[in-house]
Coordinates of C-alpha atoms in Angstrom, one line a residue:
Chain A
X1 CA -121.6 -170.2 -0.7
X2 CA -120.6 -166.5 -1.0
X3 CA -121.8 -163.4 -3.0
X4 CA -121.7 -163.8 -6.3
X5 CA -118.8 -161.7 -8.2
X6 CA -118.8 -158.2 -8.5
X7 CA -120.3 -156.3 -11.8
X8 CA -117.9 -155.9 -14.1
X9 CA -117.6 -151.7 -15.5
X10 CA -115.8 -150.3 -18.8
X11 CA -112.1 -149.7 -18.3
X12 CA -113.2 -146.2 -20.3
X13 CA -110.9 -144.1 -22.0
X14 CA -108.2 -143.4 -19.8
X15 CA -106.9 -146.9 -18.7
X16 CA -103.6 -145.7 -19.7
X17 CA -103.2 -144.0 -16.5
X18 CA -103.7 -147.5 -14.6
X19 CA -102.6 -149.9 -17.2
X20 CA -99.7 -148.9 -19.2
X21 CA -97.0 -149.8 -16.2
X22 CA -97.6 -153.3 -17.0
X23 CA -97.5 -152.8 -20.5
X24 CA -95.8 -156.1 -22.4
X25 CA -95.5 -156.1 -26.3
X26 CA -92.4 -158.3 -26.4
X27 CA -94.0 -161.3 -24.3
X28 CA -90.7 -163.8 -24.7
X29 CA -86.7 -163.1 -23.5
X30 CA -84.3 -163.4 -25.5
X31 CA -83.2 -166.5 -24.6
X32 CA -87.3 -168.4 -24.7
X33 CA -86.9 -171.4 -26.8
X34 CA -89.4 -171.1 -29.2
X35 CA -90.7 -170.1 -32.9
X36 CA -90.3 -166.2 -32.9
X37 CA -93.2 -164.4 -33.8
X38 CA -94.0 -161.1 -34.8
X39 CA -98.3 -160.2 -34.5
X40 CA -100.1 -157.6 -35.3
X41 CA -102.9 -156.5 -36.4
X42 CA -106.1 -154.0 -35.7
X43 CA -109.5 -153.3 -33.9
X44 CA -112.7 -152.0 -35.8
X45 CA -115.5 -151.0 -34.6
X46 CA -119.4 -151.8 -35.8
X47 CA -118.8 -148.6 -38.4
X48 CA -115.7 -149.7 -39.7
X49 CA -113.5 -147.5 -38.5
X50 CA -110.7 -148.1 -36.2
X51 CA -111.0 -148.1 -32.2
X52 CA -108.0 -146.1 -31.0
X53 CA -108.7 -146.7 -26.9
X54 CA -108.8 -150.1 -26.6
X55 CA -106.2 -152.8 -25.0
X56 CA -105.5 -156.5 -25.3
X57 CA -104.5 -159.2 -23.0
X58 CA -102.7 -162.2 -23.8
X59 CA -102.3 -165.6 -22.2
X60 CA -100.4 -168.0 -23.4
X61 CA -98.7 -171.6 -23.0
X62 CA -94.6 -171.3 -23.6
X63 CA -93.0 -173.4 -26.3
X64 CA -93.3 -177.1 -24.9
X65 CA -96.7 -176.0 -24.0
X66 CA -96.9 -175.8 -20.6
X67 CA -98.6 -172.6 -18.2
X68 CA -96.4 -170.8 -15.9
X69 CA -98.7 -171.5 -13.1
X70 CA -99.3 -173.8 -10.4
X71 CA -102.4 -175.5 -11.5
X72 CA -100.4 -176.6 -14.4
X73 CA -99.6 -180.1 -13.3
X74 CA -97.9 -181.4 -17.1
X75 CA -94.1 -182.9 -16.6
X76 CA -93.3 -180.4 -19.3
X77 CA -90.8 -177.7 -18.4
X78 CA -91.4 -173.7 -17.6
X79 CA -89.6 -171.3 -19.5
X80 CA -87.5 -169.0 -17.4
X81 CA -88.1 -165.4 -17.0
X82 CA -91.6 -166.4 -19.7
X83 CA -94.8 -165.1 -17.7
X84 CA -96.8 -165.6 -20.8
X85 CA -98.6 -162.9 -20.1
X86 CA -99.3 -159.7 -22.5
X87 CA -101.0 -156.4 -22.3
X88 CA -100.9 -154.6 -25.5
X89 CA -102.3 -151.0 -26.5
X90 CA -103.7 -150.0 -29.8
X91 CA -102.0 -146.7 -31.2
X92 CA -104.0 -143.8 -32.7
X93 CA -104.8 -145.8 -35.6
X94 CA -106.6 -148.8 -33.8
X95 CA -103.5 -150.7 -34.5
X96 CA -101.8 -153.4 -32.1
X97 CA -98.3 -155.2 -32.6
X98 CA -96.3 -157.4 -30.2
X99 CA -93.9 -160.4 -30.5
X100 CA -93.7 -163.7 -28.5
X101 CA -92.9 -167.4 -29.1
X102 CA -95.5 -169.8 -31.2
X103 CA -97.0 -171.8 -27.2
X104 CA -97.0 -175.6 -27.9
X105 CA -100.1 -177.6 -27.9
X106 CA -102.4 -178.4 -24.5
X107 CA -104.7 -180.5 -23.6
X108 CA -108.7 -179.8 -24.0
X109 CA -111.7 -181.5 -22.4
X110 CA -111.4 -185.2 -22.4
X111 CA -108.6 -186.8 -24.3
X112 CA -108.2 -183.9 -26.5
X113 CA -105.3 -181.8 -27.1
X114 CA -105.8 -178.4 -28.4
X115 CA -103.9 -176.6 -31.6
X116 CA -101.5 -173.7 -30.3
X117 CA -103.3 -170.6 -29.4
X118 CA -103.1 -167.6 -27.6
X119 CA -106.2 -166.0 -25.0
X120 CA -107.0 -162.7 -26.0
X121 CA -109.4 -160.4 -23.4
X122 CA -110.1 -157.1 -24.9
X123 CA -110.5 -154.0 -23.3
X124 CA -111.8 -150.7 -24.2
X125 CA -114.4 -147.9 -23.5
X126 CA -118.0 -148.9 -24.6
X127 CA -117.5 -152.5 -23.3
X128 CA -119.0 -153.2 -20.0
X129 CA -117.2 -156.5 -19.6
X130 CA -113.9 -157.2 -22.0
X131 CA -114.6 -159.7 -25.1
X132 CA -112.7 -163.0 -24.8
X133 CA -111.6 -164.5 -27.8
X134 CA -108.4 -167.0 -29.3
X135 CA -106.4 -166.7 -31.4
X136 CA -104.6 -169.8 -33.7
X137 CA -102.0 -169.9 -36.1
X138 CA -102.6 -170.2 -40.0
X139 CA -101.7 -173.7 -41.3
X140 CA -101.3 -175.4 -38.4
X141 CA -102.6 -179.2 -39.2
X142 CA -103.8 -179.5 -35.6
X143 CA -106.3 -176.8 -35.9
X144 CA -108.7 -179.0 -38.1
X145 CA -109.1 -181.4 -35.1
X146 CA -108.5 -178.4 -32.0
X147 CA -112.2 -178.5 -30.3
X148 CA -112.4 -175.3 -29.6
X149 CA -113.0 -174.2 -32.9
X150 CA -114.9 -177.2 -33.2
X151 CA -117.2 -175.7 -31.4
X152 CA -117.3 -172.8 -33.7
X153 CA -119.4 -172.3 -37.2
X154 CA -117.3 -173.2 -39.6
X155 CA -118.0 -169.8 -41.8
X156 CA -117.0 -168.1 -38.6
X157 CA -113.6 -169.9 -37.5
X158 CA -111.4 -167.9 -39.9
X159 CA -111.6 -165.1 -38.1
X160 CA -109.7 -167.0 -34.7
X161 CA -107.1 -167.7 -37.3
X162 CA -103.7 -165.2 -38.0
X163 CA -102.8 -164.7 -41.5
X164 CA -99.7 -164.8 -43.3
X165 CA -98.1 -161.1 -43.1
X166 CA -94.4 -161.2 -44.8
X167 CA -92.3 -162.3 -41.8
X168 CA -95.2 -162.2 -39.2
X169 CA -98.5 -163.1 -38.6
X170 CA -101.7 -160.4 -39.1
X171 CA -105.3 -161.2 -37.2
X172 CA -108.0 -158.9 -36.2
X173 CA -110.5 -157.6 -33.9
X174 CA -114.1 -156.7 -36.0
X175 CA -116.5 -155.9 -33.1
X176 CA -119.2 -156.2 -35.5
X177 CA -120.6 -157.3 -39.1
X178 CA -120.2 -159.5 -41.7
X179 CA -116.5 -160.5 -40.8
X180 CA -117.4 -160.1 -36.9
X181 CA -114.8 -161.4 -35.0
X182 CA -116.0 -164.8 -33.1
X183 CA -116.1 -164.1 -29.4
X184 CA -116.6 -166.0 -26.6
X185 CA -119.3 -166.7 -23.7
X186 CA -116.5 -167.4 -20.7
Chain B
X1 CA -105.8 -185.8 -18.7
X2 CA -108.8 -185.4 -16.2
X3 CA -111.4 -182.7 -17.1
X4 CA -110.7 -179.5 -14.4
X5 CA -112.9 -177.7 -12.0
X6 CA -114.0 -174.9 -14.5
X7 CA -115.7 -171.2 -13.0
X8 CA -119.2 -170.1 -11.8
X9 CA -121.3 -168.9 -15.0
X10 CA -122.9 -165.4 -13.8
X11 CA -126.6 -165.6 -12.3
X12 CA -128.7 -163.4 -14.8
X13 CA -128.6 -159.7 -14.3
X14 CA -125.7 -159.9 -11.9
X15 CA -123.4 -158.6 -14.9
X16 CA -124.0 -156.1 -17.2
X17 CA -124.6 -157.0 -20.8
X18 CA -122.6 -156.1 -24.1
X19 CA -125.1 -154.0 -25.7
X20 CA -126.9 -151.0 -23.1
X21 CA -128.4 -148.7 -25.5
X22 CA -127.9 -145.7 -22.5
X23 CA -124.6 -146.0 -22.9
X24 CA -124.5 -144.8 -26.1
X25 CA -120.1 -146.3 -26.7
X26 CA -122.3 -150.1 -26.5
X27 CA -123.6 -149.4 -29.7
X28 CA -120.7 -150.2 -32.2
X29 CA -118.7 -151.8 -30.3
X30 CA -120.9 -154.6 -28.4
X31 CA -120.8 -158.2 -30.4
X32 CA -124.0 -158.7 -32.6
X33 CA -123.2 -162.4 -33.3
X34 CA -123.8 -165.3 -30.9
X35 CA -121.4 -165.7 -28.2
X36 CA -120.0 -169.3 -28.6
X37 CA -120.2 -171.2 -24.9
X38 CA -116.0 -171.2 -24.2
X39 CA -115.2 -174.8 -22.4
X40 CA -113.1 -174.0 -19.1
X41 CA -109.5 -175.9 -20.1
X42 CA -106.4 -175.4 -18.7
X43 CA -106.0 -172.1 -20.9
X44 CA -108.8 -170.7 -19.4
X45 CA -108.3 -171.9 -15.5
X46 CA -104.3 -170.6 -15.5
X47 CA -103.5 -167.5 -15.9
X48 CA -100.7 -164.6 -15.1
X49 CA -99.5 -164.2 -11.5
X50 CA -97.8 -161.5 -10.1
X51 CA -95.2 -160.9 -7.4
X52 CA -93.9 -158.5 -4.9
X53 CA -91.7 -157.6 -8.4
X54 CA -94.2 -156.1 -9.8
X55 CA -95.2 -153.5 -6.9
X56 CA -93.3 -150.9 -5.3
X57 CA -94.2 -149.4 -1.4
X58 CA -95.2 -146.2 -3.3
X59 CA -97.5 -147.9 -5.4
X60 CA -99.8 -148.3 -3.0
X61 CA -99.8 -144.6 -1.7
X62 CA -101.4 -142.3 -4.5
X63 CA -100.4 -139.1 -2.1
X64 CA -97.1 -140.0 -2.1
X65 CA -96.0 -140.2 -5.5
X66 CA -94.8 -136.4 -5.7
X67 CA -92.7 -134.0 -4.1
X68 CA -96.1 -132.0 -2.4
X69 CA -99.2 -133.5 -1.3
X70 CA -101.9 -133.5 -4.5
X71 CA -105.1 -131.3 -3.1
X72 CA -108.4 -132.8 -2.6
X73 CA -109.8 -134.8 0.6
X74 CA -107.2 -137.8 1.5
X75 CA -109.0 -141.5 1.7
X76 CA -108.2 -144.9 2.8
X77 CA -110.3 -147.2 0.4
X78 CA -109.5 -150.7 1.7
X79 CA -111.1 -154.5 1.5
X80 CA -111.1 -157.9 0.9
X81 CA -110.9 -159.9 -2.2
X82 CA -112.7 -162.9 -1.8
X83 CA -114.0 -165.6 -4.9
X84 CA -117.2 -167.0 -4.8
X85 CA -116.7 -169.6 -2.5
X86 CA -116.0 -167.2 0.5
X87 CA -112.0 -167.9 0.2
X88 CA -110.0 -165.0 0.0
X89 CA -107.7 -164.2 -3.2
X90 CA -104.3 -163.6 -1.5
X91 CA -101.1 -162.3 -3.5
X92 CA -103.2 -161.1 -6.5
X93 CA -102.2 -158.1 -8.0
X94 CA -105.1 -154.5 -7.8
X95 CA -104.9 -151.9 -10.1
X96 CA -106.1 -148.7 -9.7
X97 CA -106.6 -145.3 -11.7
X98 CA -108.9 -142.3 -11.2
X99 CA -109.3 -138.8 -12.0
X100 CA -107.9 -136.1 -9.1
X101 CA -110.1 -134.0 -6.8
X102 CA -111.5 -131.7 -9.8
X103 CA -112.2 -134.3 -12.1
X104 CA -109.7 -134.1 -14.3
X105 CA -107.6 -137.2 -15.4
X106 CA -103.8 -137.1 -16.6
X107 CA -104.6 -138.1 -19.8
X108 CA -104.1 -136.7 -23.3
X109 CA -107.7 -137.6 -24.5
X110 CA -109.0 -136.1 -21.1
X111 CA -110.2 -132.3 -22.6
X112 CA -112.6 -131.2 -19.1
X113 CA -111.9 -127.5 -18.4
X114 CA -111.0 -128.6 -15.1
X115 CA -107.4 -128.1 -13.3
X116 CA -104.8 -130.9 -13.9
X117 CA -102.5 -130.9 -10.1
X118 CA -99.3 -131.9 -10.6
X119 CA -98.9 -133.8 -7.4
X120 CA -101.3 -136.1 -8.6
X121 CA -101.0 -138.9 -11.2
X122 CA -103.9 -141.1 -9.9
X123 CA -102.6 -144.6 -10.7
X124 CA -101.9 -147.2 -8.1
X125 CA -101.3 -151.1 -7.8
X126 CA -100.5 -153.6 -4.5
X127 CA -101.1 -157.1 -3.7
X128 CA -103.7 -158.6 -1.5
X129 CA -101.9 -160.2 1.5
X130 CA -102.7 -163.8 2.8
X131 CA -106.5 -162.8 4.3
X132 CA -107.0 -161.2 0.5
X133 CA -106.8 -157.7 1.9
X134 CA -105.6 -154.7 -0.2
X135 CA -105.5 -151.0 1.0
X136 CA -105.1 -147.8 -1.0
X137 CA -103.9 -143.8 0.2
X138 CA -105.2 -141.6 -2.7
X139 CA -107.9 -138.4 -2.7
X140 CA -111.2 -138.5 -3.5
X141 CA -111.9 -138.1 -7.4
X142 CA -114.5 -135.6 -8.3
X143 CA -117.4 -136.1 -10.9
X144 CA -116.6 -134.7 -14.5
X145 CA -118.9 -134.3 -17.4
X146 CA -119.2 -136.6 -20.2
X147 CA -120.8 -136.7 -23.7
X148 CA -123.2 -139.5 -23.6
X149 CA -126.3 -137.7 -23.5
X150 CA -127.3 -134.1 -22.0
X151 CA -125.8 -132.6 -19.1
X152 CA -124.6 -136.2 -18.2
X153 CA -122.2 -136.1 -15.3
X154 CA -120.2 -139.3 -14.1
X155 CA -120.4 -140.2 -10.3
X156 CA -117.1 -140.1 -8.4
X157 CA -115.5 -143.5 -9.0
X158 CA -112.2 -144.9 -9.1
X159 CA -110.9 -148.1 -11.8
X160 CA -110.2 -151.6 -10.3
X161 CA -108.1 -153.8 -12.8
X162 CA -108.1 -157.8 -10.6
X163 CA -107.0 -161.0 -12.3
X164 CA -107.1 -163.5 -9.6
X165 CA -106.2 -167.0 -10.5
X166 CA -107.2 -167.9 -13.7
X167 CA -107.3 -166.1 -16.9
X168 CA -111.4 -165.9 -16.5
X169 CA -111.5 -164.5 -12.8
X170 CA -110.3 -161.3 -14.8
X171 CA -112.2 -158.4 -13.7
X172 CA -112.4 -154.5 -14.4
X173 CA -114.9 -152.6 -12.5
X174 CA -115.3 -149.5 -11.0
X175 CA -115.8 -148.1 -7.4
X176 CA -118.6 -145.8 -6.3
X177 CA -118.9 -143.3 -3.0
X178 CA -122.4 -143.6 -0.8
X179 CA -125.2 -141.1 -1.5
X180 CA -124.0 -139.9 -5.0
X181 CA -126.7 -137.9 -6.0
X182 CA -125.5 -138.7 -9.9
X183 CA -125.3 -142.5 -9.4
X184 CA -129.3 -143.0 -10.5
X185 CA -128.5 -141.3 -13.7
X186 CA -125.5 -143.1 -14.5
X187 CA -125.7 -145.6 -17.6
X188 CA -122.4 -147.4 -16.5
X189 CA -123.1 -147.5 -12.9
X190 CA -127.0 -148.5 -14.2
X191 CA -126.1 -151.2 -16.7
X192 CA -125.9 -154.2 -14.3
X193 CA -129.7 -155.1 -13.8
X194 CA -129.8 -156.3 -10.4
X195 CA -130.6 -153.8 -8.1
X196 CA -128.4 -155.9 -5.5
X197 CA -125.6 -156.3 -7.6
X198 CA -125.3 -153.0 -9.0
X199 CA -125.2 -152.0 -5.6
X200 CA -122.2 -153.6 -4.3
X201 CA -120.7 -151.3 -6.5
X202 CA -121.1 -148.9 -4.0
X203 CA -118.5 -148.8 -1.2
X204 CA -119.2 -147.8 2.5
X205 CA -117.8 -145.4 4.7
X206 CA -116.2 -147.4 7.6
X207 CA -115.1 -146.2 10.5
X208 CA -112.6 -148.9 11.2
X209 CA -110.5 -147.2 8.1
X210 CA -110.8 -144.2 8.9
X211 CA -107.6 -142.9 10.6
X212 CA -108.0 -140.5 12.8
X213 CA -106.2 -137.0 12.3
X214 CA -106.0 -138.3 8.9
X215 CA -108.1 -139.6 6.5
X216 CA -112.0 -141.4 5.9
X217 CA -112.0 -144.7 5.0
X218 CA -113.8 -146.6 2.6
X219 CA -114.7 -150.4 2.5
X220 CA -114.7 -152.2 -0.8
X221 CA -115.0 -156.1 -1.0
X222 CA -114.5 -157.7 -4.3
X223 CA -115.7 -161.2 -5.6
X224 CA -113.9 -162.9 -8.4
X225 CA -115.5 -165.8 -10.0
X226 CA -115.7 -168.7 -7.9
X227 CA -114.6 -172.6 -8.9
X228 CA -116.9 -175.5 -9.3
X229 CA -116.0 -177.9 -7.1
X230 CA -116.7 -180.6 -9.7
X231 CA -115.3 -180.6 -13.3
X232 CA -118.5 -179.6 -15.5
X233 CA -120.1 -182.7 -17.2
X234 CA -119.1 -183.1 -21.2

């Protein structure tokens, strides 16, 4: 057994400098098979008013629903030229916007299969470790059943779900309060 | 489809927690509402990997990015990324960014009345080779002030960005120098709670970095989180 892992520390206010070269807002090529989809969105902080330093990261399955990595063992195929991977900054306003594909379903524990989602870590000064939270799609029928937000309140699992924004898809991050933004213990 | 191997939980106080009233940032932006326990799926145990595509030589050399050499005393910070389980983390992509040798970062929001150099950017990002090791040129950062309470100075320290293999081995932290007279008053640097922990933070001067007629070096081993070897029970 080794050492246990290294303390996490804020990425504080100027991750730009060390970040932005692997900034991705438009996740999926042109040519990624897939259900278009424009997010966006913004980040609040516990007095309501927008966080203007903060980043997100996205993970997420392609179209079929497979992981462009090698612990992925499905027979489902890879997407080429899809990493699946995001890394998005908020503007001045504490808002956020990228585009990617709709990923297909997974499986969960057991003999579950989850609803699609995408893995959101976010980053920002005056968090000593990044939040880790989902984000699902709004009337998707497999959500009802995904058990991941099984294991979620029910009061509390709209705010893991997009909304309907004209052509695209809106969702949140409320650090704190009423509408608090479920986050998870990873 | 079997159940996977999921990651190591931390040991208390081995991580800092969301809310540390010192650092004053904590306060509105820390969660107030019960984390929810995340299962480890396959979302969480995958996760982005990088390649010699996203690096360049320079990358790596933060003294070399410029036309003149930046000013301020030339390091060699260098280590090994290892997980948990003692196995290094090979071809995984470290990110770096710091301030330069005054304490000033290149950075809009970055207002300390100290000198900006232009031969300095203070960004940098390699891979670790097969034995996990990564290795970094750049010049030691200087402390700045900040506003988080009085007279409150931050210790020299440069950004690590990791992922490792999964999407939960993520990890941001930041890198200290031995015998900072600032690091006991530091919140950030003081917000993990285990003394041991908090100071592994700390890298140490090593000789066998140091090049001679050139530059100290600096040893700095990171852990990512470590796998289970068993899938957790349901």
């Amino acid at each position: 057994m080794g050492s246990r892992a290294t303390a996490s520390q804020t990425v504080g206010p100027f991750y730009r400098i060390g970040l932005e070269k692997l900034y991705v807002t438009d996740l999926a090529p042109p040519a990624a098979q897939g259900d278009r989809i424009s997010i966006h969105g913004r980040v609040v902080d516990g007095d309501g008013k927008p966080v203007n330093d903060a980043v997100l990261e996205i993970w997420q399955a392609n179209a079929q629903g497979k992981y462009a990595h090698p612990d992925d063992a499905q027979d489902k195929p890879l997407t080429p030229g899809f990493k699946g991977f995001g890394r998005v900054p908020v503007d001045e306003n504490g808002e956020f916007r990228f585009t990617t594909i709709k990923p297909g379903r997974v499986p969960g524990p057991g003999e579950t299969v989850q609803a699609p989602h995408l893995l959101i870590a976010v980053f920002m000064r005056g968090l000593l470790i990044h939040l880790f939270t989902r984000m699902y799609f709004p009337d998707d029928p497999a959500n009802e059943a995904d058990p991941v937000l099984k294991l979620v309140p029910a009061e509390r699992r709209s705010t893991l779900i997009a909304r309907k924004a004209g052509a695209g898809l809106e969702w949140d991050v409320i650090l704190q309060g009423d509408n608090e933004t479920v986050f998870f213990d990873y | 489809m079997a159940d996977l191997a999921g990651y190591r939980r931390p040991d208390k106080g081995t991580q800092p927690e969301y809310l540390h009233p010192p650092y004053a940032s904590t306060s509105k932006r820390a969660p107030t509402r019960p984390l929810i326990v995340l299962p480890h799926t396959l979302s969480e145990v995958t996760g982005p990997m990088f390649g010699a595509d996203d690096v360049r030589a320079e990358d790596g050399d933060l003294t070399r990015q410029h036309n003149s050499d930046p000013l301020g005393e030339r390091i060699i910070v260098s280590g090994r990324v290892l997980d948990e389980n003692d196995r290094p983390v090979s071809n995984t992509l470290v990110e770096i960014w710091q301030c330069n040798a005054a304490g000033r970062y290149r950075h809009l929001n970055d207002n300390h009345n100290a000198p900006l150099d232009p031969n300095f950017t203070g960004a940098g990002r390699v891979l670790t080779d097969k034995e996990g090791r990564y290795r970094f040129v750049t010049i030691r950062p200087g402390a700045y002030p900040w506003r988080n309470h009085h007279n409150a100075w931050r210790p020299a320290h440069i950004h690590l960005s990791l992922f490792g293999r999964a999407f939960v081995t993520r990890l941001v932290t930041q890198m200290y120098f031995p015998g900072d007279p600032l690091l006991p008053h530091d919140p950030i640097f003081n917000s993990t709670a285990d003394e041991k922990a908090r100071n592994r933070l700390i890298a140490g001067f090593d000789w066998d970095t140091t090049a001679p007629e050139h530059a100290l070096g600096y040893r700095f081993d990171i852990v990512l989180r470590g796998r289970e070897a068993t899938p957790m029970e349901k």
